[in-house]
GROMACS .gro file of C-alpha atoms in nm:
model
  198
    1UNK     CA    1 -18.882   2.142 -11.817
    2UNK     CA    2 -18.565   2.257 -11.632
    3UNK     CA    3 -18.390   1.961 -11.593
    4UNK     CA    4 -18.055   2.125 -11.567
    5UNK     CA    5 -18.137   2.354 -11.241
    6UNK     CA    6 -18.253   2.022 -11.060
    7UNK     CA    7 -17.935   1.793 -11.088
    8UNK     CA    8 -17.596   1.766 -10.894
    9UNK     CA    9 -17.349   1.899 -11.068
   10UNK     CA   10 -17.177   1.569 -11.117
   11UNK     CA   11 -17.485   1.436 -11.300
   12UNK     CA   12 -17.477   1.717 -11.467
   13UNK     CA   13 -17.130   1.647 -11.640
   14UNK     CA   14 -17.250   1.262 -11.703
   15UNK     CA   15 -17.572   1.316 -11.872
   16UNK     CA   16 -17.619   1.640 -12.033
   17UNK     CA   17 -17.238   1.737 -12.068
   18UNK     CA   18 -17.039   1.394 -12.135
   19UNK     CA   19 -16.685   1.382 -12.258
   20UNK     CA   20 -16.774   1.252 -12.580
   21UNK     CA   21 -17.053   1.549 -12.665
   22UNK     CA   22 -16.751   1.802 -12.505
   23UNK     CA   23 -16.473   1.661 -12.735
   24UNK     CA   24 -16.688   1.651 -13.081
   25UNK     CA   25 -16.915   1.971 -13.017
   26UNK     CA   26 -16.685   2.182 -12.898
   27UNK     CA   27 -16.293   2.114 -12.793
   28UNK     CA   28 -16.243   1.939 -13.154
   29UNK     CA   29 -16.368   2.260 -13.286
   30UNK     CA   30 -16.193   2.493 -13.082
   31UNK     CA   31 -15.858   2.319 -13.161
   32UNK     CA   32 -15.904   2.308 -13.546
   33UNK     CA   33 -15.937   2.715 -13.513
   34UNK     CA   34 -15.738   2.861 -13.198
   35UNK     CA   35 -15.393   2.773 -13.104
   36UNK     CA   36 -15.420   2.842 -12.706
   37UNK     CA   37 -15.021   2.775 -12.663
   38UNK     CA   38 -14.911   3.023 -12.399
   39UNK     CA   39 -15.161   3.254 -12.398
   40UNK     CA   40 -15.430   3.346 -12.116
   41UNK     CA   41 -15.765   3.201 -12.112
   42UNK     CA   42 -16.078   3.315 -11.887
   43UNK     CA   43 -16.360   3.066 -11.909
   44UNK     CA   44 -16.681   3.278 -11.862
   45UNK     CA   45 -16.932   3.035 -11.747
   46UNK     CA   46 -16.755   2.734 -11.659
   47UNK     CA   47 -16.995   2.526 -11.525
   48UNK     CA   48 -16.858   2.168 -11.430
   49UNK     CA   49 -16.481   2.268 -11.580
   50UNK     CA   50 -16.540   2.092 -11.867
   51UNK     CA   51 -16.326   2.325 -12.082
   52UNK     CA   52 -16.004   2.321 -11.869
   53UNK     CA   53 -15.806   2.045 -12.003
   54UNK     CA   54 -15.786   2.226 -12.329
   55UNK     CA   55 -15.529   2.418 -12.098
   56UNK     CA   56 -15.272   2.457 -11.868
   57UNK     CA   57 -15.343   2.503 -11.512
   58UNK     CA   58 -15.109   2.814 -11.519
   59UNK     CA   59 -15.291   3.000 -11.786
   60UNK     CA   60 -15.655   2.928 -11.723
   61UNK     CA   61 -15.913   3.074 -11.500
   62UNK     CA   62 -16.297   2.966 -11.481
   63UNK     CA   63 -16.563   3.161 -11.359
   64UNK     CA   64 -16.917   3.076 -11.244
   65UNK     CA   65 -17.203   3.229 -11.055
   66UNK     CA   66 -17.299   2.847 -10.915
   67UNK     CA   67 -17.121   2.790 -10.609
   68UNK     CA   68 -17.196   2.429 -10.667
   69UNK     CA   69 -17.029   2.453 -10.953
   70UNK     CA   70 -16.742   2.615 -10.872
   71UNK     CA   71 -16.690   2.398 -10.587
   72UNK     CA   72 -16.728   2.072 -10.815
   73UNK     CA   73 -16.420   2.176 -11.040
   74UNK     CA   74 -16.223   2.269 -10.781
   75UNK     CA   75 -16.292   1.973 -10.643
   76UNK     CA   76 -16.268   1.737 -10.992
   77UNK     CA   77 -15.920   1.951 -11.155
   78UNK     CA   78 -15.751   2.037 -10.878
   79UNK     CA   79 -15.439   2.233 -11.033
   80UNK     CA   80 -15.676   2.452 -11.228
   81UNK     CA   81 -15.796   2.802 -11.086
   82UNK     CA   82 -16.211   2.857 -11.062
   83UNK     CA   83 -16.374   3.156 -10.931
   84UNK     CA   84 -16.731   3.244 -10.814
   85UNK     CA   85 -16.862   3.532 -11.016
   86UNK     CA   86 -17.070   3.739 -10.767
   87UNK     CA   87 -17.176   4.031 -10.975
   88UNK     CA   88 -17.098   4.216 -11.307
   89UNK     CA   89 -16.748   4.300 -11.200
   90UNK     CA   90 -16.433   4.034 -11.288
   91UNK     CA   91 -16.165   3.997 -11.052
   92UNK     CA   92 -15.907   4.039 -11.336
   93UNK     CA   93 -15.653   4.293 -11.438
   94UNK     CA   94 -15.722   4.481 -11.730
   95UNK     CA   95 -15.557   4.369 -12.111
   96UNK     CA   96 -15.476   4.061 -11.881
   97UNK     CA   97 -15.602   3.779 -12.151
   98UNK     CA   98 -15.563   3.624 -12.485
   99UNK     CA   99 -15.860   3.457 -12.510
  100UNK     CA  100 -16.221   3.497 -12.339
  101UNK     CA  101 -16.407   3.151 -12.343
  102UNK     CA  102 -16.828   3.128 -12.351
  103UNK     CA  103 -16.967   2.834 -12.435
  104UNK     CA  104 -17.347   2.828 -12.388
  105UNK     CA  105 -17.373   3.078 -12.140
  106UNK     CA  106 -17.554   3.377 -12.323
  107UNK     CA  107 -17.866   3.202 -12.391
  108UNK     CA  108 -17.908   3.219 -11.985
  109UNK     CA  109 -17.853   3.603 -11.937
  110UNK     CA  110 -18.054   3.848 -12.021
  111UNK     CA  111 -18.013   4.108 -12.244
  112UNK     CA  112 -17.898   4.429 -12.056
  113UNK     CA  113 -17.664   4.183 -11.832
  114UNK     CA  114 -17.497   4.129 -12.125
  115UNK     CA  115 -17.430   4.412 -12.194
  116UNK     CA  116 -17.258   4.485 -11.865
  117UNK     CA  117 -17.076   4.192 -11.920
  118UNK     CA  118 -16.887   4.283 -12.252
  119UNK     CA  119 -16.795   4.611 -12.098
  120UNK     CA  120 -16.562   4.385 -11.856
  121UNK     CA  121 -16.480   4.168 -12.136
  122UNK     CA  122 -16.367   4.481 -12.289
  123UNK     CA  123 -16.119   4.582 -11.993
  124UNK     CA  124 -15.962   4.249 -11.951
  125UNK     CA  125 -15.928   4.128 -12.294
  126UNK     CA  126 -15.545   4.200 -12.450
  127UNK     CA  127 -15.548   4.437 -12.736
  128UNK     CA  128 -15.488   4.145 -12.961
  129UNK     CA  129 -15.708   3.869 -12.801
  130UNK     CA  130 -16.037   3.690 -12.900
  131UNK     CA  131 -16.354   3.671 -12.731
  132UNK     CA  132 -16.489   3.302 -12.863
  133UNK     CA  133 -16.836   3.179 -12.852
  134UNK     CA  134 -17.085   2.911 -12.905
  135UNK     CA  135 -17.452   2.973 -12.833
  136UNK     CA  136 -17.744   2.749 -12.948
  137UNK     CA  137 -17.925   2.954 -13.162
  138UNK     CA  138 -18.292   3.007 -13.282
  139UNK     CA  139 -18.308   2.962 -13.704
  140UNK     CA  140 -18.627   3.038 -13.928
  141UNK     CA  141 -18.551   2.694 -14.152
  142UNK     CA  142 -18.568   2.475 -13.894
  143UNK     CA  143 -18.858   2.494 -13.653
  144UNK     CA  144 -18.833   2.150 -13.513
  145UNK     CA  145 -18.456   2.266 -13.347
  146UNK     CA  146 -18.626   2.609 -13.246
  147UNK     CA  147 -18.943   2.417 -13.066
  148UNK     CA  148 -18.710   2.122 -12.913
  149UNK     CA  149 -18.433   2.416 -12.799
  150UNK     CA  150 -18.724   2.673 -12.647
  151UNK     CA  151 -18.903   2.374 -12.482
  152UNK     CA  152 -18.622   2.198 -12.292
  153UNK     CA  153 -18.326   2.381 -12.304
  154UNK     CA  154 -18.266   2.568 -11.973
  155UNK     CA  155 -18.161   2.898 -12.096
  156UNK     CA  156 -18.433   3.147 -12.141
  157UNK     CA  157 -18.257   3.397 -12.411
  158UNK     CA  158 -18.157   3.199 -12.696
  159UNK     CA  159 -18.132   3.392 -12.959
  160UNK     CA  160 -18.118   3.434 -13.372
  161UNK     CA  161 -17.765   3.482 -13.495
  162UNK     CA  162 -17.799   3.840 -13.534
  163UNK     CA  163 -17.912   3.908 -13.200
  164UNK     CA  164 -17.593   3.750 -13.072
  165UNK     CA  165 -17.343   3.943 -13.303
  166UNK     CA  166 -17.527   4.243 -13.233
  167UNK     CA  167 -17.440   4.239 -12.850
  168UNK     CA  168 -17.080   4.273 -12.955
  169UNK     CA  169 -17.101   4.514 -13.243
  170UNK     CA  170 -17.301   4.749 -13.020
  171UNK     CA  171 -17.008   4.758 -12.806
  172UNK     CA  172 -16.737   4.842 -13.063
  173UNK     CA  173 -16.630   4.460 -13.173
  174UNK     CA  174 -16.594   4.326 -13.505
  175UNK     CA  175 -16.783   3.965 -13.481
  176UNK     CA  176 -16.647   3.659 -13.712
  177UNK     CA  177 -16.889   3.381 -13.789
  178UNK     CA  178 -16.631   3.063 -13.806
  179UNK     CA  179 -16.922   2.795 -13.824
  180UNK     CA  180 -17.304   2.743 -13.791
  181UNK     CA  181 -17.355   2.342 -13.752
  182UNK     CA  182 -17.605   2.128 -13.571
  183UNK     CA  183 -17.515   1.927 -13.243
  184UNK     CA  184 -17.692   1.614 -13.137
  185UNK     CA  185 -17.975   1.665 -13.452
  186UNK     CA  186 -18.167   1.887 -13.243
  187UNK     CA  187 -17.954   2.200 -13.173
  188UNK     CA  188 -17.844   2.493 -13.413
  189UNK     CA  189 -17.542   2.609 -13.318
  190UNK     CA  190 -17.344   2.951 -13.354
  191UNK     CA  191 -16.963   2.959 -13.312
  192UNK     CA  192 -16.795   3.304 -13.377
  193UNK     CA  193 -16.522   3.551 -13.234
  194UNK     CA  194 -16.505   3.867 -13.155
  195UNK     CA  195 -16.188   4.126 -13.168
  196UNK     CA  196 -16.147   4.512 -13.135
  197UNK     CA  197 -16.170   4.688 -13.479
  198UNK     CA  198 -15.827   4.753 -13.555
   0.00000   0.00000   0.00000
C-alpha cells in the first residue's frame, strides 16, 4: 500500500509525521548527540520541513525532489530556505556545511543513486562535518518489523545495517553507529554518522 504518495502534504505532516513522533524519534535524539550551534545544516530530503526548527533560519537549507513539498514548507516556515532538488547535482558550494541531515530518505533511492549522491555529499560537506542518518532498517531477529516495514512502508530500498554503512565506506567515510532502537513497536531503526577518515 502506498499511502504516503497519495496524500497532501499537509496530511502528510498530521498523520504519518506528527510533532510528537518528530520530537521523540528523532529531534530528542539528534539533540542528546549533535550540538548544531552555529554551524551549517543541509537537510537532504526534507519533506514537509519537519526538521527545521531544530535550526536557525540563517544556517539551514532543505532540499526535496517533491515540488509539493517544497512548496508546503515554504509555505508553513517561512524564514527558512527550501530548495527543489532536480537531479544528482546540489546547488551548494563545496566544504560549505557542518552537518548533512537524512532522515528516512535512503530507503526510497536506489542503490547506484546513492551513490551519486554521496559523491556531492562529499564536495559540500566541511572537512570537519558530519553526515547524520536515520533509516528504518531490515533485521534478521525480528521478522514481524521486517514484514510490517516491506509491506507498508513507502520506500522500496530499505535495507540491513550493513548495506547502509557500506554506501559510505565505499566512498572513503568512516561510519559511526550511535543507536539502533525501535520507533512506534513496528520499525527498526538505524541512526549513525559519517566523517572523512582523518
Amino acid at each position: 500500500m502506498n499511502l504516503n504518495k497519495e496524500i497532501s502534504p499537509s496530511l502528510y505532516q498530521w498523520m504519518v509525521r506528527p510533532n510528537w513522533i518528530t520530537k521523540k524519534y528523532i529531534h530528542d535524539r539528534l539533540r542528546m548527540r549533535f550540538r548544531f550551534d552555529h554551524h551549517t545544516v543541509l537537510d537532504f530530503g526534507s519533506g514537509t520541513g519537519a526538521n527545521c526548527t531544530l535550526f536557525p533560519p540563517e544556517r539551514y537549507k532543505g532540499i526535496d525532489p517533491d515540488e509539493k513539498r517544497v512548496s508546503y514548507s515554504r509555505k508553513r516556515y517561512k524564514n527558512h530556505r527550501f530548495y527543489n532538488l532536480h537531479n544528482h547535482t546540489l546547488p551548494f558550494q563545496d566544504d560549505s556545511m557542518d552537518y548533512i541531515l537524512i532522515i528516512a530518505v535512503l530507503h526510497h533511492i536506489p542503490s547506484h543513486d546513492i551513490v551519486e549522491y554521496i559523491q556531492e555529499f562529499k564536495r559540500i560537506l566541511k572537512p570537519n562535518g558530519s553526515i547524520i542518518v536515520m533509516e528504518p532498517c531490515f533485521h534478521a531477529k525480528n521478522p514481524l518489523s521486517n514484514f510490517f516495514m516491506n509491506q507498508f512502508d513507502k520506500g522500496k530500498y530499505i535495507r540491513e545495517e550493513e548495506s547502509y554503512l557500506q554506501f559510505f565506506h565505499d566512498q572513503g567515510l568512516e561510519c559511526q553507529v550511535i543507536e539502533r532502537f525501535r520507533k512506534c513497536f513496528l520499525y527498526n531503526e538505524l541512526f549513525f554518522c559519517a566523517n572523512f577518515i582523518p
